[in-house]
Short mmCIF file of C-alpha atoms in Angstrom, two decimals:
data_model
loop_
_atom_site.label_atom_id
_atom_site.label_comp_id
_atom_site.label_asym_id
_atom_site.label_seq_id
_atom_site.Cartn_x
_atom_site.Cartn_y
_atom_site.Cartn_z
CA MET N 190 0.01 0.07 0.17
CA GLU N 191 2.96 2.17 1.11
CA ALA N 192 4.64 1.84 -2.78
CA PHE N 193 1.08 2.51 -4.34
CA ASN N 194 0.96 5.86 -2.48
CA ASN N 195 3.99 7.00 -3.16
CA PHE N 196 3.16 6.05 -6.79
CA VAL N 197 -0.13 8.25 -6.87
CA SER N 198 1.94 11.32 -4.93
CA THR N 199 4.29 10.98 -7.81
CA VAL N 200 1.35 11.13 -10.40
CA ASN N 201 -0.32 13.72 -8.31
CA GLY N 202 3.12 15.81 -8.44
CA PHE N 203 3.05 15.92 -11.92
CA VAL N 204 -0.34 16.55 -12.91
CA TRP N 205 -0.65 19.44 -10.30
CA GLY N 206 3.01 20.64 -11.46
CA PRO N 207 3.87 23.62 -13.43
CA VAL N 208 1.89 22.62 -16.83
CA MET N 209 -1.25 22.47 -14.92
CA LEU N 210 -0.61 25.74 -13.20
CA CYS N 211 0.45 27.43 -16.54
CA LEU N 212 -2.52 26.30 -18.10
CA LEU N 213 -5.29 27.37 -15.65
CA VAL N 214 -3.62 30.42 -14.77
CA GLY N 215 -2.89 31.34 -18.35
CA THR N 216 -6.65 30.34 -19.27
CA HIS N 217 -7.99 32.54 -16.37
CA VAL N 218 -5.91 35.49 -17.89
CA PHE N 219 -6.83 34.74 -21.39
CA LEU N 220 -10.67 34.88 -20.60
CA THR N 221 -10.12 37.75 -18.60
CA PHE N 222 -9.19 39.71 -21.85
CA ARG N 223 -11.68 37.73 -24.34
CA THR N 224 -14.37 38.87 -22.21
CA GLY N 225 -13.58 42.33 -21.93
CA ILE N 226 -12.32 42.32 -18.58
CA ILE N 227 -15.63 40.62 -16.99
CA GLN N 228 -14.80 41.12 -13.53
CA ARG N 229 -15.72 45.09 -13.90
CA LYS N 230 -19.21 43.59 -13.65
CA THR N 231 -18.62 42.34 -10.01
CA PHE N 232 -21.10 44.22 -8.32
CA LYS N 233 -23.48 43.45 -10.74
CA ALA N 234 -22.83 39.99 -10.48
CA ILE N 235 -23.58 40.33 -6.63
CA LYS N 236 -26.66 42.29 -7.23
CA LEU N 237 -28.31 39.66 -9.67
CA SER N 238 -27.48 37.00 -7.36
CA ILE N 239 -30.02 38.23 -4.72
CA THR N 240 -32.20 39.21 -7.22
CA PRO N 241 -34.84 36.18 -8.45
CA ASP N 242 -35.49 35.68 -12.01
CA LYS N 243 -39.07 34.42 -11.40
CA GLU N 244 -40.06 33.95 -14.97
CA ALA N 245 -37.02 32.27 -16.31
CA SER N 246 -37.10 28.32 -16.69
CA GLY N 247 -34.84 26.25 -14.63
CA ASP N 248 -34.65 23.71 -11.82
CA VAL N 249 -33.33 26.09 -9.02
CA SER N 250 -32.95 29.60 -8.70
CA GLY N 251 -30.00 31.54 -9.85
CA PHE N 252 -29.14 32.06 -6.02
CA GLY N 253 -29.64 28.51 -5.62
CA ALA N 254 -27.46 27.22 -7.99
CA LEU N 255 -24.44 30.17 -6.66
CA ALA N 256 -25.33 28.56 -3.07
CA THR N 257 -24.94 24.83 -4.39
CA ALA N 258 -21.57 25.59 -6.20
CA MET N 259 -20.26 27.78 -3.40
CA ALA N 260 -21.25 24.97 -0.99
CA ALA N 261 -18.81 22.42 -3.02
CA THR N 262 -16.14 25.20 -3.00
CA ILE N 263 -16.03 26.70 0.19
CA GLY N 264 -14.28 23.96 2.00
CA THR N 265 -11.38 23.05 3.93
CA GLY N 266 -9.43 24.50 1.46
CA ASN N 267 -10.41 28.27 2.33
CA ILE N 268 -9.04 27.36 6.15
CA VAL N 269 -6.44 24.65 5.76
CA GLY N 270 -5.33 25.31 1.91
CA VAL N 271 -4.48 28.93 2.86
CA ALA N 272 -2.60 28.11 5.77
CA THR N 273 -0.80 25.38 3.75
CA ALA N 274 0.32 28.16 1.18
CA VAL N 275 1.28 30.61 4.25
CA GLY N 276 3.08 28.13 5.62
CA LEU N 277 5.48 26.79 3.15
CA GLY N 278 5.40 30.01 0.88
CA GLY N 279 5.62 32.90 3.33
CA PRO N 280 3.19 35.51 3.81
CA GLY N 281 3.40 36.77 0.14
CA ALA N 282 0.96 33.60 -0.75
CA VAL N 283 -1.76 35.48 0.33
CA LEU N 284 -1.30 37.87 -2.60
CA TRP N 285 -1.01 34.77 -4.70
CA VAL N 286 -4.09 33.08 -3.92
CA TRP N 287 -5.63 36.63 -3.96
CA LEU N 288 -4.89 37.11 -7.38
CA THR N 289 -5.37 33.74 -8.93
CA GLY N 290 -9.15 34.13 -7.61
CA LEU N 291 -9.52 37.68 -9.27
CA PHE N 292 -8.41 36.19 -12.30
CA GLY N 293 -10.18 32.97 -11.91
CA MET N 294 -13.42 35.03 -12.08
CA ALA N 295 -13.38 35.05 -15.93
CA THR N 296 -12.95 31.31 -15.96
CA LYS N 297 -15.88 30.53 -13.59
CA TYR N 298 -18.02 33.18 -15.74
CA GLY N 299 -16.83 31.24 -18.87
CA GLU N 300 -17.66 27.77 -17.89
CA ALA N 301 -21.45 28.79 -16.69
CA VAL N 302 -21.89 30.55 -19.95
CA LEU N 303 -21.03 27.38 -21.78
CA ALA N 304 -23.11 25.14 -19.48
CA ILE N 305 -26.27 27.52 -19.87
CA LYS N 306 -25.67 27.67 -23.49
CA TYR N 307 -25.29 24.10 -24.16
CA ARG N 308 -27.62 22.46 -21.56
CA VAL N 309 -30.07 19.59 -22.25
CA ARG N 310 -33.49 18.79 -21.46
CA ALA N 311 -34.04 15.35 -19.32
CA LYS N 312 -37.21 13.67 -20.31
CA ASP N 313 -38.84 14.83 -17.04
CA GLY N 314 -37.79 18.30 -17.76
CA SER N 315 -34.75 19.09 -15.73
CA PHE N 316 -31.84 20.44 -16.97
CA ILE N 317 -28.46 19.01 -17.26
CA GLY N 318 -25.58 20.43 -18.51
CA GLY N 319 -21.69 20.98 -17.93
CA PRO N 320 -18.57 20.68 -19.69
CA MET N 321 -19.38 17.40 -21.18
CA TYR N 322 -22.20 18.74 -23.11
CA ALA N 323 -19.98 21.67 -23.96
CA LEU N 324 -17.57 19.39 -25.38
CA GLU N 325 -20.54 17.18 -27.06
CA ARG N 326 -22.65 19.99 -28.46
CA GLY N 327 -20.45 22.72 -28.92
CA MET N 328 -17.18 21.26 -30.17
CA GLY N 329 -18.44 17.60 -31.44
CA GLN N 330 -16.01 15.99 -29.29
CA LYS N 331 -18.40 13.39 -27.08
CA TRP N 332 -15.23 11.15 -26.24
CA LEU N 333 -13.61 14.25 -24.30
CA GLY N 334 -16.99 14.86 -22.64
CA VAL N 335 -17.23 11.12 -21.59
CA LEU N 336 -13.62 11.55 -20.33
CA PHE N 337 -14.59 14.33 -18.37
CA ALA N 338 -17.91 12.44 -16.93
CA VAL N 339 -15.64 9.41 -15.93
CA PHE N 340 -13.02 11.65 -14.02
CA THR N 341 -15.60 13.62 -12.33
CA ALA N 342 -17.77 10.46 -11.38
CA ILE N 343 -14.65 8.86 -9.75
CA ALA N 344 -13.30 11.82 -8.42
CA CYS N 345 -16.41 12.83 -6.53
CA PHE N 346 -16.21 9.81 -4.19
CA GLY N 347 -12.70 10.97 -3.11
CA ILE N 348 -12.47 14.88 -2.87
CA GLY N 349 -16.26 15.54 -2.59
CA ASN N 350 -17.35 12.69 -0.03
CA MET N 351 -14.57 10.23 2.00
CA THR N 352 -11.89 13.17 2.48
CA GLN N 353 -14.55 15.83 3.78
CA GLY N 354 -16.44 12.98 6.31
CA ASN N 355 -13.01 12.22 7.47
CA SER N 356 -12.10 15.99 8.08
CA ILE N 357 -15.34 16.31 9.93
CA ALA N 358 -15.03 13.05 12.03
CA GLU N 359 -11.42 14.24 13.06
CA SER N 360 -12.29 17.62 13.91
CA VAL N 361 -15.18 16.83 16.04
CA GLN N 362 -12.89 13.69 17.96
CA ASN N 363 -10.56 16.28 18.46
CA THR N 364 -12.43 19.11 19.84
CA PHE N 365 -15.46 17.68 21.50
CA GLY N 366 -14.15 13.95 21.96
CA ILE N 367 -17.05 12.18 20.20
CA SER N 368 -16.15 9.11 18.47
CA LYS N 369 -15.68 8.70 14.41
CA VAL N 370 -18.35 6.16 14.29
CA VAL N 371 -21.24 8.44 16.02
CA THR N 372 -19.75 11.36 13.59
CA GLY N 373 -20.32 9.17 11.13
CA VAL N 374 -23.79 7.96 11.68
CA VAL N 375 -25.38 11.25 12.29
CA LEU N 376 -23.49 12.42 9.09
CA THR N 377 -24.84 9.65 7.16
CA VAL N 378 -28.40 10.22 8.00
CA ILE N 379 -28.32 13.98 7.59
CA THR N 380 -26.47 13.85 4.31
CA GLY N 381 -29.38 11.03 3.08
CA LEU N 382 -31.96 13.28 4.15
CA CYS N 383 -30.96 16.28 2.12
CA ILE N 384 -29.51 14.50 -1.13
CA LEU N 385 -32.52 12.00 -1.58
CA GLY N 386 -34.76 14.78 -2.83
CA GLY N 387 -32.41 15.86 -5.52
CA VAL N 388 -30.91 19.38 -6.36
CA GLN N 389 -33.74 21.35 -5.26
CA SER N 390 -33.60 19.89 -1.71
CA ILE N 391 -29.67 20.46 -1.69
CA SER N 392 -30.11 24.01 -2.97
CA LYS N 393 -32.85 24.90 -0.25
CA VAL N 394 -30.28 23.64 2.28
CA CYS N 395 -27.26 25.28 0.65
CA GLU N 396 -29.23 28.30 0.28
CA LYS N 397 -29.41 28.66 4.42
CA LEU N 398 -26.12 26.80 5.09
CA VAL N 399 -23.82 29.13 2.75
CA PRO N 400 -24.57 32.21 4.14
CA PHE N 401 -24.46 31.23 7.72
CA MET N 402 -21.45 29.05 7.59
CA ALA N 403 -19.55 31.71 5.77
CA GLY N 404 -20.70 34.47 7.98
CA PHE N 405 -19.95 32.60 11.24
CA TYR N 406 -16.18 32.05 10.32
CA ILE N 407 -15.88 35.68 8.98
CA LEU N 408 -17.01 36.92 11.92
CA GLY N 409 -14.44 34.84 14.00
CA CYS N 410 -11.77 36.22 11.64
CA LEU N 411 -13.14 39.66 12.05
CA ILE N 412 -12.72 39.32 16.16
CA ILE N 413 -9.35 37.89 15.71
CA LEU N 414 -8.23 40.62 13.20
CA PHE N 415 -9.69 43.18 16.10
CA ILE N 416 -7.17 41.53 18.62
CA ASN N 417 -4.63 41.88 16.24
CA ILE N 418 -5.48 45.38 15.12
CA GLN N 419 -2.24 47.29 15.74
CA TYR N 420 -0.45 44.57 13.73
CA ILE N 421 -3.03 44.88 10.66
CA PRO N 422 -1.08 47.55 8.23
CA GLU N 423 2.07 45.43 8.83
CA THR N 424 0.24 42.64 8.00
CA PHE N 425 -0.59 44.19 4.71
CA SER N 426 3.24 45.47 4.23
CA VAL N 427 4.53 41.81 4.79
CA ILE N 428 2.11 40.20 2.62
CA LEU N 429 2.97 42.61 -0.36
CA ARG N 430 6.68 42.79 0.45
CA SER N 431 7.14 38.84 1.03
CA ALA N 432 5.13 38.19 -2.61
CA PHE N 433 8.16 39.08 -4.27
CA ASN N 434 10.80 38.96 -1.56
CA PRO N 435 9.68 36.29 0.70
CA ALA N 436 12.82 36.95 2.82
CA ALA N 437 11.21 39.81 3.72
CA ALA N 438 9.12 38.25 6.08
CA GLY N 439 11.96 36.80 8.28
CA GLY N 440 11.58 34.19 10.74
CA GLY N 441 11.24 30.58 8.78
CA PHE N 442 10.95 31.98 5.70
CA VAL N 443 14.66 32.99 4.61
CA GLY N 444 15.24 30.39 2.44
CA VAL N 445 12.00 30.60 0.80
CA THR N 446 12.26 31.76 -3.21
CA VAL N 447 9.53 33.82 -4.87
CA MET N 448 8.77 30.77 -7.26
CA THR N 449 7.89 28.88 -4.32
CA CYS N 450 5.84 31.50 -3.00
CA ILE N 451 3.78 31.96 -6.23
CA ARG N 452 4.21 28.12 -6.71
CA TYR N 453 2.35 27.60 -3.48
CA GLY N 454 -0.25 30.97 -3.33
CA VAL N 455 -1.77 29.74 -7.36
CA ALA N 456 -1.94 26.09 -6.34
CA ARG N 457 -4.11 26.83 -3.52
CA GLY N 458 -6.10 29.54 -4.62
CA LEU N 459 -6.74 27.42 -8.14
CA PHE N 460 -7.80 24.19 -5.62
CA THR N 461 -9.84 26.43 -3.48
CA ASN N 462 -12.46 28.09 -5.94
CA GLU N 463 -12.21 25.36 -8.58
CA SER N 464 -12.03 27.59 -11.66
CA GLY N 465 -11.29 26.01 -14.53
CA LEU N 466 -12.06 22.30 -12.95
CA GLY N 467 -15.20 22.34 -14.63
CA SER N 468 -17.14 21.22 -11.55
CA ALA N 469 -19.57 24.01 -10.70
CA PRO N 470 -21.14 24.59 -14.17
CA ILE N 471 -22.88 21.41 -13.61
CA VAL N 472 -24.94 23.30 -11.23
CA ASP N 473 -25.25 26.36 -13.10
CA ALA N 474 -26.86 24.50 -16.06
CA ALA N 475 -29.59 23.96 -13.74
CA ALA N 476 -30.19 27.42 -12.64
CA ALA N 477 -33.23 29.29 -14.03
CA THR N 478 -32.17 32.13 -15.93
CA ARG N 479 -33.08 34.17 -19.04
CA ASN N 480 -29.51 34.04 -20.70
CA PRO N 481 -26.30 32.50 -20.03
CA SER N 482 -24.52 35.79 -19.14
CA ARG N 483 -26.81 36.51 -16.31
CA GLN N 484 -26.08 33.31 -14.87
CA ALA N 485 -22.56 33.11 -15.65
CA LEU N 486 -22.27 36.62 -14.02
CA ILE N 487 -24.08 35.14 -10.69
CA SER N 488 -21.30 32.26 -10.97
CA MET N 489 -18.35 34.40 -11.12
CA SER N 490 -19.89 36.27 -7.75
CA GLY N 491 -19.12 32.86 -6.05
CA VAL N 492 -15.09 33.38 -6.65
CA PHE N 493 -15.33 36.85 -5.38
CA TRP N 494 -16.66 35.56 -2.10
CA ASP N 495 -15.08 32.44 -2.00
CA THR N 496 -11.10 33.74 -2.48
CA ILE N 497 -11.19 37.42 -2.66
CA VAL N 498 -13.11 37.47 0.81
CA VAL N 499 -12.87 33.90 2.91
CA CYS N 500 -9.54 33.17 1.38
CA LEU N 501 -8.07 36.77 2.25
CA MET N 502 -9.97 36.96 5.65
CA THR N 503 -8.05 33.58 6.51
CA GLY N 504 -4.48 35.05 5.28
CA LEU N 505 -4.82 38.39 7.19
CA VAL N 506 -5.60 36.54 10.21
CA LEU N 507 -2.53 33.83 10.02
CA VAL N 508 -0.03 36.74 9.11
CA SER N 509 -1.19 39.16 11.42
CA THR N 510 -1.09 36.52 14.43
CA MET N 511 2.39 35.61 13.38
CA LEU N 512 3.32 38.97 13.65
CA ARG N 513 1.82 39.47 17.21
CA ASP N 514 2.95 35.66 18.29
CA PRO N 515 6.08 34.89 16.07
CA ALA N 516 7.38 32.15 18.76
CA GLY N 517 3.69 30.51 19.38
CA MET N 518 3.64 30.18 15.37
CA GLU N 519 6.91 29.13 14.45
CA GLY N 520 7.39 25.98 12.41
CA LEU N 521 3.44 25.19 12.23
CA VAL N 522 2.01 24.68 8.97
CA GLY N 523 -1.24 23.70 7.58
CA ALA N 524 -4.06 22.72 9.88
CA GLU N 525 -1.87 23.54 13.32
CA LEU N 526 -1.12 27.10 11.93
CA THR N 527 -4.88 27.96 11.79
CA SER N 528 -5.50 26.31 14.86
CA ALA N 529 -2.99 28.34 16.68
CA ALA N 530 -4.42 31.60 15.01
CA PHE N 531 -7.79 30.84 16.26
CA ALA N 532 -6.60 30.07 20.08
CA THR N 533 -6.27 33.88 19.85
CA ILE N 534 -9.89 33.77 21.02
CA PRO N 535 -10.16 32.56 24.47
CA THR N 536 -11.99 29.38 25.06
CA VAL N 537 -13.94 29.51 22.30
CA GLY N 538 -11.51 29.95 19.33
CA PRO N 539 -11.22 26.21 18.72
CA ILE N 540 -15.15 25.58 18.70
CA VAL N 541 -15.60 28.48 15.77
CA LEU N 542 -12.72 26.75 14.04
CA THR N 543 -14.66 23.60 14.19
CA ILE N 544 -17.82 24.65 13.38
CA GLY N 545 -16.56 26.39 10.51
CA LEU N 546 -14.64 23.02 9.42
CA ILE N 547 -17.67 20.96 10.00
CA THR N 548 -20.22 23.19 8.10
CA PHE N 549 -17.51 24.10 5.40
CA ALA N 550 -16.63 20.13 4.88
CA TRP N 551 -20.67 19.09 4.60
CA SER N 552 -21.47 21.63 2.28
CA THR N 553 -19.01 20.17 -0.13
CA ILE N 554 -20.22 16.51 0.36
CA LEU N 555 -23.75 18.22 -0.58
CA GLY N 556 -22.39 20.26 -3.48
CA TRP N 557 -20.37 17.24 -5.06
CA SER N 558 -23.13 14.93 -4.43
CA TYR N 559 -24.72 17.00 -7.31
CA TYR N 560 -21.85 17.03 -9.47
CA GLY N 561 -21.22 13.12 -9.13
CA GLU N 562 -24.77 12.62 -9.91
CA ARG N 563 -25.10 14.49 -13.07
CA ALA N 564 -21.96 13.03 -14.39
CA TRP N 565 -23.31 9.29 -13.72
CA VAL N 566 -26.36 10.33 -15.40
CA TYR N 567 -24.66 11.59 -18.53
CA LEU N 568 -22.66 8.01 -18.53
CA CYS N 569 -25.66 5.70 -17.53
CA GLY N 570 -28.75 7.71 -18.13
CA THR N 571 -31.46 8.53 -14.96
CA LYS N 572 -31.63 5.16 -13.67
CA ALA N 573 -28.42 5.78 -12.23
CA ILE N 574 -29.77 8.57 -10.08
CA LYS N 575 -31.12 6.26 -7.15
CA PRO N 576 -28.52 3.86 -6.77
CA PHE N 577 -26.00 6.67 -6.96
CA ARG N 578 -27.81 8.70 -4.01
CA ILE N 579 -27.75 5.65 -2.06
CA ALA N 580 -23.94 4.85 -2.44
CA TRP N 581 -22.98 8.19 -2.01
CA THR N 582 -24.75 8.44 1.51
CA LEU N 583 -23.11 5.09 2.66
CA VAL N 584 -19.59 6.29 1.61
CA VAL N 585 -20.02 9.13 4.18
CA PHE N 586 -19.70 6.86 6.75
CA VAL N 587 -17.03 4.89 5.23
CA GLY N 588 -14.69 8.48 5.04
CA CYS N 589 -15.81 9.28 8.83
CA ALA N 590 -14.23 5.89 9.72
CA ALA N 591 -11.34 5.06 7.48
CA ALA N 592 -7.64 6.47 6.80
CA LEU N 593 -7.69 8.19 3.96
CA GLU N 594 -4.12 9.01 2.74
CA VAL N 595 -4.38 7.18 -0.33
CA VAL N 596 -7.75 8.57 -1.14
CA TRP N 597 -6.69 12.11 -1.00
CA ASN N 598 -3.99 11.80 -3.54
CA VAL N 599 -5.89 9.67 -6.03
CA ALA N 600 -8.68 12.23 -5.70
CA ASP N 601 -6.41 15.16 -6.13
CA THR N 602 -5.05 13.32 -9.21
CA LEU N 603 -8.52 12.72 -10.75
CA ASN N 604 -9.74 16.44 -9.81
CA ALA N 605 -6.59 17.59 -11.93
CA CYS N 606 -7.63 15.36 -14.91
CA MET N 607 -11.09 16.99 -15.08
CA ALA N 608 -9.52 20.04 -15.83
CA PHE N 609 -7.62 19.01 -18.86
CA PRO N 610 -10.99 18.28 -21.04
CA ASN N 611 -12.79 21.45 -19.32
CA LEU N 612 -9.75 23.90 -20.63
CA VAL N 613 -10.30 22.49 -23.96
CA ALA N 614 -13.88 23.54 -24.07
CA LEU N 615 -12.96 26.47 -22.37
CA LEU N 616 -10.38 27.44 -25.05
CA GLY N 617 -11.94 25.54 -28.09
CA LEU N 618 -15.48 27.44 -27.55
CA SER N 619 -13.90 31.24 -26.11
CA GLY N 620 -15.21 33.04 -29.18
CA VAL N 621 -18.67 31.76 -28.26
CA ILE N 622 -17.92 33.12 -24.49
CA ALA N 623 -16.52 36.31 -26.18
CA SER N 624 -20.09 36.46 -28.59
CA GLU N 625 -22.37 35.68 -25.54
CA THR N 626 -20.64 38.64 -23.37
CA LYS N 627 -20.97 41.16 -25.85
CA LYS N 628 -24.71 40.23 -26.79
CA TYR N 629 -25.91 40.12 -23.11
CA VAL N 630 -23.27 42.09 -20.97
CA TRP N 631 -21.81 44.73 -23.07
CA THR N 632 -24.94 45.56 -24.82
CA GLU N 633 -27.18 48.27 -23.23
CA GLY N 634 -30.08 46.14 -21.86
CA GLY N 635 -28.46 42.78 -22.89
CA LEU N 636 -28.87 41.19 -19.35
CA ASP N 637 -32.54 41.91 -19.38
CA GLN N 638 -32.90 39.82 -22.84
CA TRP N 639 -34.20 36.26 -23.29
CA MET N 640 -32.07 33.63 -25.12
CA GLU N 641 -33.69 31.50 -27.65
CA ASP N 642 -34.42 27.80 -26.26
CA THR N 643 -32.06 25.48 -27.89
CA ALA N 644 -31.82 22.57 -25.30
CA PRO N 645 -33.13 19.64 -27.01
CA VAL N 646 -34.84 16.77 -25.00
CA VAL N 647 -32.41 13.71 -24.72
CA ASP N 648 -32.86 10.09 -23.11
CA LYS N 649 -30.86 10.90 -19.99
#
């Protein structure tokens, strides 16, 4: 098993290596300019996300689709992932996480445009879409669509289920002393109750859960920043200086190079918001929207909250605490670094962090359940829905009780593999993205226009 794990770790290091990072970042930058710098519409996107489009057709509201996608993306990466970037790349990694999110907004926008543009209807009237349909209907490359669906169908059980359940069980055991088996039983039951009702049920839970969990976590961050308030100006200064000169941070970062800082910052930024991986557009395709760009803007706002806000808050908390208590934070990486920072809040700090980890991880289980289900539907038809939901629910328990180092590595690898066919769709259909953007975003009154419904009914 150890030999297999070492092999998978080697493969994982390759697929998430410089080639993948360059492809994703390059796509982010390319689509930023191809869409006319769509990030300029961020505040419009936020406004649209809370404005119901009741006359449009779809399975869930635009906000419901956004909440479900954010449930899947706001996860342990926002807490532990940022801490890993800071611990290994220095405080400057926070800036690279933030910049990756800023440019990644254009990619998330482009993914959603294609998801709506090429979505189809199942025989029951529900909408289905995502990179597999963009590749099949937009580019005529069904084999790539099948490849994406296969990677998603397998990866979902690891990255979106078992690893998240394991994180929850360990957090609950470490903080409250509750056994993993008990946590597994409770988590299995509540997950089953949520997902057996399909995307409508999942989105309703996420609409309530996501604002609560994000707000609760941000409140905890704000309390720590208030405690560290005298270090805030220096925090920004250290982040900016060490992004281009890690040695400027001092301490244990003297030997860290600029490339190491960029590598960890970009890698964790890409991982946390999933822009370019092709997951979020699967649920965007189910949204009620009058045209592709309208929902795409709403989807784009998810990256703003996920990376520009939540990841930045985590980064500021970590760096300001490192400045206030350098001895206490020395040598810590990942979860240990975050735990030490939240210990700044007397008594309740660890509880706040644990609740944040639990809600972030559980929401990921809910969001990824829909991604996995749609992938299986693409491959096997609607007959796969019930068996998948039952299997998904049972695997939650397995994740809570099992040791998962190998699962983490395999899931990471398959997650990266999802990105390759998705990037083919984004780059190959970038002209379609640009055309739809010009028609609906940069034309006066374009966002209120209705698109022609070209979604065919398929036997799925």
